[in-house]
Coordinates of C-alpha atoms in Angstrom, one line a residue:
X1 CA 117.5 55.8 73.0
X2 CA 117.7 59.6 72.9
X3 CA 120.4 59.6 75.7
X4 CA 122.4 57.0 73.7
X5 CA 122.3 59.2 70.6
X6 CA 123.4 62.2 72.7
X7 CA 126.3 60.1 74.1
X8 CA 127.4 59.1 70.6
X9 CA 127.3 62.7 69.4
X10 CA 129.5 63.8 72.4
X11 CA 132.0 61.0 71.7
X12 CA 132.2 62.0 68.1
X13 CA 132.9 65.6 69.1
X14 CA 135.6 64.5 71.6
X15 CA 137.2 62.1 69.1
X16 CA 137.3 64.9 66.5
X17 CA 139.0 67.1 69.0
X18 CA 141.7 64.6 69.8
X19 CA 142.5 64.5 66.1
X20 CA 143.1 68.2 65.8
X21 CA 145.5 70.8 67.3
X22 CA 144.6 74.2 68.7
X23 CA 144.5 76.6 65.8
X24 CA 143.8 80.4 66.4
X25 CA 142.0 80.4 63.0
X26 CA 139.3 78.2 64.5
X27 CA 138.1 81.0 66.8
X28 CA 136.5 84.4 66.7
X29 CA 136.7 87.0 69.5
X30 CA 134.2 86.1 72.2
X31 CA 132.9 89.6 73.0
X32 CA 131.8 92.4 70.8
X33 CA 132.4 96.2 70.9
X34 CA 135.5 96.1 73.2
X35 CA 139.0 97.3 72.6
X36 CA 140.6 93.9 73.1
X37 CA 142.5 94.7 76.3
X38 CA 142.6 92.4 79.3
X39 CA 142.7 93.0 83.1
X40 CA 144.1 89.5 84.0
X41 CA 145.9 86.8 82.1
X42 CA 146.0 83.0 82.2
X43 CA 148.0 81.3 85.0
X44 CA 148.4 84.3 87.2
X45 CA 149.3 83.2 90.7
X46 CA 146.5 83.9 93.2
X47 CA 146.1 82.7 96.8
X48 CA 145.3 79.0 96.4
X49 CA 145.0 78.8 92.6
X50 CA 146.2 79.7 89.2
X51 CA 143.9 82.0 87.3
X52 CA 142.1 79.7 84.9
X53 CA 141.4 82.1 82.0
X54 CA 141.8 85.6 80.8
X55 CA 139.7 88.6 82.0
X56 CA 138.6 90.7 79.0
X57 CA 137.8 94.3 79.7
X58 CA 134.4 95.6 78.8
X59 CA 134.9 99.3 79.3
X60 CA 133.6 99.3 82.8
X61 CA 130.1 98.5 81.7
X62 CA 127.8 95.4 81.4
X63 CA 125.8 94.2 78.5
X64 CA 128.4 93.7 75.8
X65 CA 127.2 91.0 73.3
X66 CA 128.9 87.6 73.6
X67 CA 129.2 85.2 70.7
X68 CA 130.1 81.6 70.1
X69 CA 133.8 81.5 69.3
X70 CA 133.4 78.4 67.1
X71 CA 130.7 75.9 66.0
X72 CA 129.4 73.6 68.7
X73 CA 126.6 73.5 71.3
X74 CA 125.7 74.9 74.7
X75 CA 126.6 72.0 77.0
X76 CA 126.2 73.6 80.3
X77 CA 124.8 76.8 82.0
X78 CA 125.3 77.6 85.7
X79 CA 124.2 80.3 88.0
X80 CA 125.8 80.7 91.5
X81 CA 126.2 83.6 94.0
X82 CA 130.0 83.3 93.9
X83 CA 132.6 81.9 91.5
X84 CA 131.8 82.5 87.8
X85 CA 128.2 83.7 88.7
X86 CA 126.2 83.3 85.5
X87 CA 128.4 81.1 83.2
X88 CA 127.9 79.3 79.9
X89 CA 129.9 76.4 78.5
X90 CA 130.2 75.6 74.8
X91 CA 131.4 72.2 73.6
X92 CA 133.0 72.9 70.3
X93 CA 133.4 70.8 67.2
X94 CA 137.2 71.4 67.2
X95 CA 137.6 69.4 70.4
X96 CA 137.7 72.2 72.9
X97 CA 135.3 73.7 75.4
X98 CA 134.8 77.5 75.7
X99 CA 133.8 78.9 79.1
X100 CA 132.3 82.4 79.6
X101 CA 132.0 83.7 83.2
X102 CA 130.4 86.6 85.1
X103 CA 127.6 87.1 82.6
X104 CA 124.8 89.7 83.1
X105 CA 122.3 87.4 81.4
X106 CA 122.1 84.6 78.8
X107 CA 120.4 85.2 75.5
X108 CA 116.6 85.4 75.8
X109 CA 115.6 81.7 75.0
X110 CA 118.3 80.3 77.4
X111 CA 117.4 82.9 80.1
X112 CA 113.8 81.9 79.9
X113 CA 114.6 78.2 80.2
X114 CA 116.8 79.0 83.2
X115 CA 114.0 81.0 84.9
X116 CA 111.6 78.1 84.3
X117 CA 113.9 75.6 85.8
X118 CA 114.7 77.7 88.8
X119 CA 111.0 78.1 89.5
X120 CA 110.3 74.4 89.0
X121 CA 113.1 73.3 91.3
X122 CA 112.9 76.3 93.7
X123 CA 116.6 76.8 93.5
X124 CA 118.6 79.9 93.1
X125 CA 121.8 78.0 92.4
X126 CA 121.7 75.7 89.4
X127 CA 123.9 73.6 87.1
X128 CA 122.1 72.5 83.9
X129 CA 123.7 70.2 81.3
X130 CA 122.6 69.7 77.7
X131 CA 123.4 67.4 74.7
X132 CA 124.2 68.6 71.2
X133 CA 120.5 68.8 70.1
X134 CA 119.3 71.3 72.7
X135 CA 121.2 74.5 71.9
X136 CA 123.4 74.2 68.8
X137 CA 125.5 77.3 68.0
X138 CA 127.4 78.4 64.9
X139 CA 130.5 80.5 65.1
X140 CA 129.4 84.1 65.8
X141 CA 125.9 83.2 67.2
X142 CA 124.8 85.3 70.2
X143 CA 124.9 83.5 73.5
X144 CA 124.5 86.2 76.1
X145 CA 125.8 89.5 77.5
X146 CA 128.8 90.4 79.6
X147 CA 128.3 91.3 83.3
X148 CA 129.6 91.4 86.8
X149 CA 128.0 88.4 88.5
X150 CA 129.6 86.0 90.9
X151 CA 133.0 86.8 92.6
X152 CA 133.7 89.6 90.2
X153 CA 135.3 92.9 91.2
X154 CA 134.0 94.8 88.2
X155 CA 132.4 94.3 84.8
X156 CA 134.4 92.0 82.5
X157 CA 134.3 88.7 80.7
X158 CA 136.2 85.7 82.2
X159 CA 137.0 83.5 79.2
X160 CA 138.6 80.0 79.1
X161 CA 139.4 77.4 76.5
X162 CA 139.7 73.8 77.7
X163 CA 140.5 70.5 76.0
X164 CA 137.1 68.8 76.1
X165 CA 138.2 65.2 76.9
X166 CA 140.5 66.1 79.8
X167 CA 139.3 69.6 80.7
X168 CA 142.9 70.8 80.7
X169 CA 143.1 74.5 80.4
X170 CA 145.0 76.2 77.5
X171 CA 147.0 79.4 77.8
X172 CA 144.9 81.1 75.1
X173 CA 147.1 84.3 74.9
X174 CA 150.3 82.3 74.2
X175 CA 148.3 80.0 71.9
X176 CA 147.2 83.1 69.9
X177 CA 143.5 82.9 70.4
X178 CA 143.4 86.1 72.4
X179 CA 146.1 88.6 71.5
X180 CA 146.0 91.9 73.4
X181 CA 148.3 94.7 72.5
X182 CA 151.6 94.0 74.3
X183 CA 155.1 95.2 73.4
X184 CA 156.2 95.7 77.0
X185 CA 158.8 93.3 78.5
X186 CA 158.2 91.8 82.0
X187 CA 159.6 93.7 85.0
X188 CA 162.2 92.0 87.2
X189 CA 161.8 93.5 90.7
X190 CA 164.0 91.5 93.0
X191 CA 165.9 88.2 93.5
X192 CA 166.0 86.4 96.8
X193 CA 168.5 83.8 97.8
X194 CA 167.5 81.0 100.2
X195 CA 170.1 78.7 101.6
X196 CA 168.9 75.2 102.7
X197 CA 170.1 72.3 104.8
X198 CA 168.7 68.8 104.9
X199 CA 168.0 67.0 108.1
X200 CA 167.3 63.3 108.7
X201 CA 163.8 62.2 107.8
X202 CA 163.7 64.3 104.6
X203 CA 163.1 67.7 106.3
X204 CA 164.6 70.6 104.2
X205 CA 165.2 73.6 106.4
X206 CA 165.1 77.0 104.7
X207 CA 167.3 79.8 105.9
X208 CA 165.8 83.4 106.0
X209 CA 165.9 84.9 102.5
X210 CA 168.5 87.4 101.5
X211 CA 167.0 89.9 99.0
X212 CA 168.5 92.0 96.3
X213 CA 166.7 94.7 94.2
X214 CA 166.9 94.8 90.4
X215 CA 166.9 98.0 88.3
X216 CA 166.1 98.4 84.6
X217 CA 168.9 99.5 82.3
X218 CA 166.7 99.4 79.2
X219 CA 163.6 97.7 78.0
X220 CA 164.1 94.0 78.8
X221 CA 167.6 94.5 80.3
X222 CA 168.1 94.4 84.1
X223 CA 170.9 94.4 86.6
X224 CA 171.1 94.1 90.4
X225 CA 171.6 97.3 92.4
X226 CA 174.3 95.4 94.2
X227 CA 177.6 95.6 92.3
X228 CA 179.5 92.9 94.3
X229 CA 178.9 89.2 93.7
X230 CA 175.9 87.7 95.6
X231 CA 177.2 85.5 98.4
X232 CA 175.8 82.0 98.3
X233 CA 176.2 78.9 100.5
X234 CA 177.1 75.3 99.6
X235 CA 173.4 74.6 98.8
X236 CA 170.5 76.9 98.1
X237 CA 168.2 78.3 95.5
X238 CA 166.9 81.6 94.1
X239 CA 163.4 83.2 93.9
X240 CA 162.7 85.8 91.3
X241 CA 160.1 88.4 92.0
X242 CA 158.6 89.6 88.7
X243 CA 155.5 91.0 87.1
X244 CA 154.3 91.9 83.6
X245 CA 152.6 94.9 82.0
X246 CA 150.6 95.5 78.8
X247 CA 150.0 98.5 76.6
X248 CA 147.3 100.9 77.6
X249 CA 146.2 99.3 80.9
X250 CA 147.3 99.8 84.5
X251 CA 146.9 96.1 85.6
X252 CA 149.8 93.8 86.3
X253 CA 150.0 90.3 84.9
X254 CA 151.6 86.9 85.4
X255 CA 154.5 85.7 83.3
X256 CA 154.6 82.7 81.0
X257 CA 158.2 81.4 81.3
X258 CA 161.2 81.8 83.6
X259 CA 164.5 80.2 82.6
X260 CA 167.6 80.1 84.8
X261 CA 171.2 79.3 83.8
X262 CA 174.3 78.7 85.8
X263 CA 177.6 79.4 84.0
X264 CA 175.6 79.4 80.8
X265 CA 173.9 76.1 81.2
X266 CA 170.1 75.9 81.7
X267 CA 169.2 74.2 85.0
X268 CA 165.6 75.4 85.6
X269 CA 162.6 76.4 83.5
X270 CA 159.0 77.0 84.5
X271 CA 156.3 77.4 81.9
X272 CA 152.6 78.2 82.2
X273 CA 151.3 76.3 79.2
X274 CA 148.2 75.0 80.9
X275 CA 147.0 72.8 83.7
X276 CA 144.1 70.6 84.9
X277 CA 142.0 71.8 87.9
X278 CA 143.5 69.3 90.2
X279 CA 146.8 71.1 89.8
X280 CA 145.5 74.6 90.4
X281 CA 146.6 74.8 94.0
X282 CA 150.1 73.8 93.0
X283 CA 150.6 77.6 92.4
X284 CA 151.6 77.6 96.1
X285 CA 154.5 75.3 95.3
X286 CA 155.6 77.0 92.1
X287 CA 155.7 80.2 94.0
X288 CA 157.6 80.9 97.2
X289 CA 154.4 81.1 99.1
X290 CA 155.4 83.3 102.1
X291 CA 156.7 85.9 99.7
X292 CA 153.8 85.4 97.2
X293 CA 151.2 86.4 99.8
X294 CA 153.1 89.5 100.8
X295 CA 153.6 91.0 97.3
X296 CA 151.6 92.1 94.3
X297 CA 154.3 90.6 92.1
X298 CA 154.9 86.9 91.3
X299 CA 157.5 85.3 93.5
X300 CA 158.6 82.3 91.4
X301 CA 160.8 79.7 93.1
X302 CA 163.6 78.7 90.8
X303 CA 163.6 75.2 92.4
X304 CA 161.2 72.3 92.7
X305 CA 159.6 71.6 96.0
X306 CA 159.5 68.0 97.2
X307 CA 155.9 67.3 96.1
X308 CA 155.6 69.9 93.3
X309 CA 154.4 68.2 90.1
X310 CA 156.9 67.9 87.1
X311 CA 154.3 69.3 84.6
X312 CA 155.2 73.0 85.2
X313 CA 158.9 72.4 84.6
X314 CA 160.5 71.8 81.2
X315 CA 164.1 71.9 82.5
X316 CA 165.2 70.8 86.0
X317 CA 168.7 69.9 87.2
X318 CA 169.2 68.9 90.9
X319 CA 165.7 70.3 91.6
X320 CA 167.0 73.8 91.0
X321 CA 169.6 73.7 93.8
X322 CA 172.7 75.9 93.2
X323 CA 175.9 74.7 94.8
X324 CA 179.1 76.7 95.3
X325 CA 182.3 76.0 97.2
X326 CA 183.9 78.7 99.4
X327 CA 185.4 81.3 97.1
X328 CA 184.0 79.8 93.9
X329 CA 182.8 82.4 91.4
X330 CA 179.8 81.5 89.2
X331 CA 177.5 83.4 86.8
X332 CA 173.7 83.2 87.2
X333 CA 171.3 84.3 84.4
X334 CA 167.6 84.7 84.6
X335 CA 165.3 85.1 81.6
X336 CA 161.6 86.0 82.0
X337 CA 159.1 85.9 79.1
X338 CA 155.5 86.9 79.0
X339 CA 152.7 85.3 77.0
X340 CA 153.2 87.8 74.1
X341 CA 156.9 86.9 73.5
X342 CA 158.4 89.8 75.3
X343 CA 161.6 88.9 77.2
X344 CA 163.6 90.4 80.1
X345 CA 167.0 89.2 81.3
X346 CA 169.1 89.6 84.4
X347 CA 172.7 88.4 85.0
X348 CA 174.9 88.6 88.0
X349 CA 177.8 86.9 89.7
X350 CA 177.6 84.7 92.8
X351 CA 180.4 83.7 95.0
X352 CA 180.6 80.8 97.5
X353 CA 181.0 82.0 101.1
X354 CA 183.0 80.5 103.9
X355 CA 180.1 80.3 106.4
X356 CA 178.1 77.1 106.2
X357 CA 174.5 76.9 107.2
X358 CA 173.8 74.0 109.5
X359 CA 170.2 73.6 110.7
X360 CA 169.4 72.1 114.1
X361 CA 166.7 69.5 114.5
X362 CA 163.7 70.4 116.6
X363 CA 163.4 67.2 118.7
X364 CA 160.0 68.2 120.0
X365 CA 158.5 68.7 116.5
X366 CA 156.3 66.2 114.7
X367 CA 157.4 65.6 111.1
X368 CA 154.6 65.7 108.5
X369 CA 155.3 64.4 105.0
X370 CA 153.4 64.9 101.8
X371 CA 152.9 61.2 101.1
X372 CA 151.4 60.2 104.4
X373 CA 148.6 60.9 106.9
X374 CA 149.6 62.9 109.9
X375 CA 147.6 63.3 113.1
X376 CA 148.6 66.3 115.3
X377 CA 147.4 67.0 118.8
X378 CA 147.8 69.8 121.4
X379 CA 146.6 68.8 124.8
X380 CA 143.1 67.3 125.0
X381 CA 141.6 70.1 123.1
X382 CA 143.1 70.0 119.6
X383 CA 143.2 67.2 117.0
X384 CA 144.2 67.8 113.4
X385 CA 144.4 65.3 110.6
X386 CA 146.5 66.2 107.6
X387 CA 145.7 63.8 104.7
X388 CA 148.1 62.3 102.2
X389 CA 148.8 64.7 99.4
X390 CA 148.0 67.9 101.4
X391 CA 151.6 69.2 101.8
X392 CA 153.9 70.4 99.1
X393 CA 157.0 69.6 101.2
X394 CA 157.9 67.9 104.5
X395 CA 157.4 70.2 107.5
X396 CA 158.2 70.2 111.2
X397 CA 155.0 70.8 113.2
X398 CA 154.7 71.9 116.8
X399 CA 151.0 72.5 117.5
X400 CA 150.7 75.2 120.3
X401 CA 148.1 77.3 122.0
X402 CA 148.1 81.0 121.4
X403 CA 145.8 83.8 122.5
X404 CA 142.5 84.3 120.7
X405 CA 141.8 87.7 119.3
X406 CA 139.2 90.3 120.4
X407 CA 136.0 90.0 118.3
X408 CA 133.2 92.3 117.3
X409 CA 129.8 92.3 119.0
X410 CA 127.6 89.5 117.8
X411 CA 130.5 87.0 118.1
X412 CA 131.7 85.3 121.2
X413 CA 135.1 83.4 121.6
X414 CA 134.7 80.0 123.2
X415 CA 138.3 78.6 123.2
X416 CA 141.9 79.5 123.0
X417 CA 143.5 79.6 119.6
X418 CA 145.7 76.8 118.3
X419 CA 148.4 76.9 115.7
X420 CA 148.6 73.6 113.9
X421 CA 151.1 74.2 111.1
X422 CA 154.1 76.6 110.7
X423 CA 152.9 80.1 109.6
X424 CA 152.3 80.5 105.8
X425 CA 152.2 76.8 105.1
X426 CA 150.1 76.2 102.0
X427 CA 147.9 73.1 101.7
X428 CA 146.9 71.3 98.5
X429 CA 144.2 69.4 100.3
X430 CA 142.2 70.4 103.3
X431 CA 143.1 69.2 106.7
X432 CA 140.4 68.5 109.4
X433 CA 140.7 70.4 112.6
X434 CA 138.7 69.6 115.8
X435 CA 138.7 71.7 118.9
X436 CA 137.0 70.6 122.1
X437 CA 135.3 73.5 123.9
X438 CA 132.6 74.3 126.4
X439 CA 129.8 75.7 124.3
X440 CA 126.6 76.8 126.0
X441 CA 123.5 75.0 124.6
X442 CA 121.9 78.1 123.2
X443 CA 125.1 78.8 121.1
X444 CA 125.7 75.3 119.7
X445 CA 123.9 75.8 116.5
X446 CA 125.9 78.9 115.9
X447 CA 129.4 77.6 116.8
X448 CA 132.2 77.2 114.3
X449 CA 135.9 77.5 113.9
X450 CA 137.4 80.9 113.3
X451 CA 140.9 81.8 112.3
X452 CA 143.3 84.4 113.6
X453 CA 144.4 86.4 110.5
X454 CA 148.0 87.7 110.2
X455 CA 146.5 91.1 110.9
X456 CA 145.2 89.9 114.3
X457 CA 141.5 89.8 113.2
X458 CA 139.0 87.0 113.5
X459 CA 137.6 85.4 110.3
X460 CA 135.1 82.7 109.8
X461 CA 136.5 79.2 109.0
X462 CA 133.4 77.0 109.0
X463 CA 132.6 73.8 110.8
X464 CA 129.9 72.5 113.2
X465 CA 129.4 71.5 116.8
X466 CA 128.9 67.9 117.8
X467 CA 129.3 66.1 121.1
X468 CA 131.5 68.8 122.7
X469 CA 133.7 69.3 119.7
X470 CA 133.7 71.8 116.8
X471 CA 135.2 70.4 113.6
X472 CA 136.0 71.9 110.2
X473 CA 138.0 71.2 107.0
X474 CA 140.3 74.0 106.1
X475 CA 143.2 75.1 103.9
X476 CA 144.4 77.7 106.4
X477 CA 147.6 77.5 108.4
X478 CA 146.4 80.5 110.6
X479 CA 145.7 79.7 114.3
X480 CA 142.1 78.4 114.8
X481 CA 139.7 78.8 117.7
X482 CA 136.0 78.2 118.5
X483 CA 133.6 81.1 118.1
X484 CA 129.8 81.5 118.0
X485 CA 128.1 84.0 115.7
X486 CA 124.6 84.8 117.0
X487 CA 123.8 87.9 115.0
X488 CA 121.5 87.5 112.0
X489 CA 122.2 89.2 108.7
X490 CA 121.0 92.7 107.9
X491 CA 118.4 93.3 105.1
X492 CA 117.7 96.7 103.7
X493 CA 115.3 97.0 100.8
X494 CA 116.3 99.2 97.9
X495 CA 112.7 100.5 97.6
X496 CA 110.1 101.8 100.1
X497 CA 107.5 99.3 101.1
X498 CA 104.4 100.0 99.1
X499 CA 106.3 101.7 96.3
X500 CA 105.1 101.7 92.7
X501 CA 107.6 99.5 90.8
X502 CA 105.7 99.4 87.5
X503 CA 108.6 100.9 85.6
X504 CA 111.4 99.1 87.4
X505 CA 113.0 96.0 85.9
X506 CA 113.8 94.4 89.2
X507 CA 113.3 94.2 92.9
X508 CA 116.4 94.6 95.0
X509 CA 117.8 94.4 98.6
X510 CA 121.1 95.2 100.3
X511 CA 122.2 92.4 102.5
X512 CA 125.2 92.0 104.8
X513 CA 126.5 89.8 107.7
X514 CA 128.8 90.5 110.5
X515 CA 130.9 87.4 110.5
X516 CA 130.0 84.1 108.9
X517 CA 128.6 85.5 105.7
X518 CA 125.4 85.1 103.8
X519 CA 124.8 81.4 103.0
X520 CA 121.3 81.2 101.6
X521 CA 118.3 83.3 100.8
X522 CA 114.6 82.7 99.9
X523 CA 112.4 85.3 98.2
X524 CA 108.6 84.9 97.9
X525 CA 106.2 87.1 96.1
X526 CA 102.5 86.6 96.9
X527 CA 103.6 83.5 98.8
X528 CA 105.2 82.0 95.6
X529 CA 108.9 81.2 95.5
X530 CA 110.7 83.3 92.9
X531 CA 114.4 83.3 91.7
X532 CA 116.8 85.7 93.2
X533 CA 120.4 86.5 92.2
X534 CA 123.1 87.3 94.7
X535 CA 125.9 89.8 93.9
X536 CA 128.2 89.2 97.0
X537 CA 130.8 91.7 96.0
X538 CA 128.2 94.4 96.0
X539 CA 126.2 93.0 99.0
X540 CA 123.1 92.9 96.8
X541 CA 120.2 90.5 96.1
X542 CA 118.0 91.1 93.1
X543 CA 114.9 89.6 91.5
X544 CA 114.4 90.5 87.8
X545 CA 110.8 90.7 87.0
X546 CA 110.0 87.9 84.5
X547 CA 106.2 88.2 84.5
X548 CA 103.9 91.0 83.1
X549 CA 102.6 93.7 85.4
X550 CA 99.2 93.0 86.9
X551 CA 98.7 96.5 88.3
X552 CA 98.0 95.2 91.8
X553 CA 99.7 95.3 95.2
X554 CA 102.1 92.3 95.8
X555 CA 103.4 90.9 99.1
X556 CA 107.1 90.3 99.5
X557 CA 108.9 88.0 102.0
X558 CA 112.7 87.6 102.1
X559 CA 114.6 85.2 104.4
X560 CA 118.4 85.5 104.5
X561 CA 120.4 83.0 106.5
X562 CA 124.1 83.2 107.4
X563 CA 126.6 80.3 107.6
X564 CA 126.1 80.1 111.4
X565 CA 122.4 79.4 111.3
X566 CA 121.1 82.8 112.0
X567 CA 118.1 84.0 109.9
X568 CA 116.8 87.5 109.1
X569 CA 113.2 88.1 107.9
X570 CA 111.8 91.1 105.9
X571 CA 108.2 91.6 104.8
X572 CA 106.6 94.3 102.7
X573 CA 104.6 95.2 99.6
X574 CA 105.0 96.9 96.3
X575 CA 102.7 97.9 93.4
X576 CA 103.2 96.6 89.9

């Protein structure tokens, strides 16, 4: 009966939300005692995802009070070594959900409940869900303190607002909920022209980009450094490389809107108004991915890839393709707007050239399409399965063997490397790659796939050994090979064994791993499991004392395991 009542309350909240629109007046600022500046904005393009919220600066310190932005209830708390770290979710009466990430700690009663559940379940990583009656909050109520947990590079608050029924994320700066000081127009850095040709079977071949730098004439007004018209082919598209700034901070930001016009007529418009999480990896289709991963700016493709969703484009003519006959003069205009209504413009002439780009079909290549499953092989060693929906566009694949890299001590290479996809091919869904290799019996538990990075280094890619084959699911298009990591992690206590920790708030260790990374850790005090928090960006494990001192000597045992099955053990004592 209680669960049924909780369900009815949740439905009532959701129904109320659907009847209302997002109103900035419904919300207060989520963090106290800060200057209101941000270090990252909503929708920024990052490798493999759009940024899902805004990062609010906390002056380089932890412990800033966090408050409920509107009336509602705590519907979820989570703690994890990566991602958002300590995070709290509020389901609000106005139909939205507020998410706070990278907390230092929750408010005392919630923190005590979390500690109890972690001890009861003997789990460091937890997701706990609640109904409206457990932790109701009124607007302005304290809920926790800002921190630097999870995959955080420095103290800040990651803050999101989602539509509760659909979990669609809102652009909360453009919606006016968060309004940092910003009178600076976006910067237009370059434009790139890419000519294309279509081959039978739906394959679109992209010619090497031709790049042109832009220079600022005045705030918001740009021109190309090239004075002559830009030569274009019979069919092609542009990429604009752009970035944004804000008053008083050195960070760069993503842009909200890009509109392109040809001869005064709009033919393309991209907007970052929001998205659901299943569309987050589509940032690699909205951007020109090979350029995006090579720049600190945003490289926005002024065209729609074959499998890019329509939801990011409010205007689209001929999928963004520009056509020009030889000698034809046309005028291209680009307008870039940030989420605070500042606009920059660039206009230049283009002229159709005589030369025509004609691509040649690779008769040895296997064509992989977004809508179907593709199986690729390279000799008897490599098999790769690309699932339907993984690709953003049709690609020509020629799996091939390449040399594996040199590796550090503690890792052994057990196969050649194999390239499955063309370099810098982004995937929306993971493909499964299997490589057959001779793996000595004593290394089979430690074997995995590794990737050859663009810098020529080896990096862990996951997977397991079974019946002579190592298999893994991966997003990477880097070459893959079989490797075995047989070196355990390193544990260094941040105290001397036997030390008096009576006045210390916590027990800490420095941990590191040579290759596959720390996967799990178990801390016992006096043979009893106790919770332990991981701060992977700092290489630190920490247990916060949550019991009163007993003024006795305590035994400590820490076991840290890496992703390749190697374990490190440390034992010692302390007085408290």
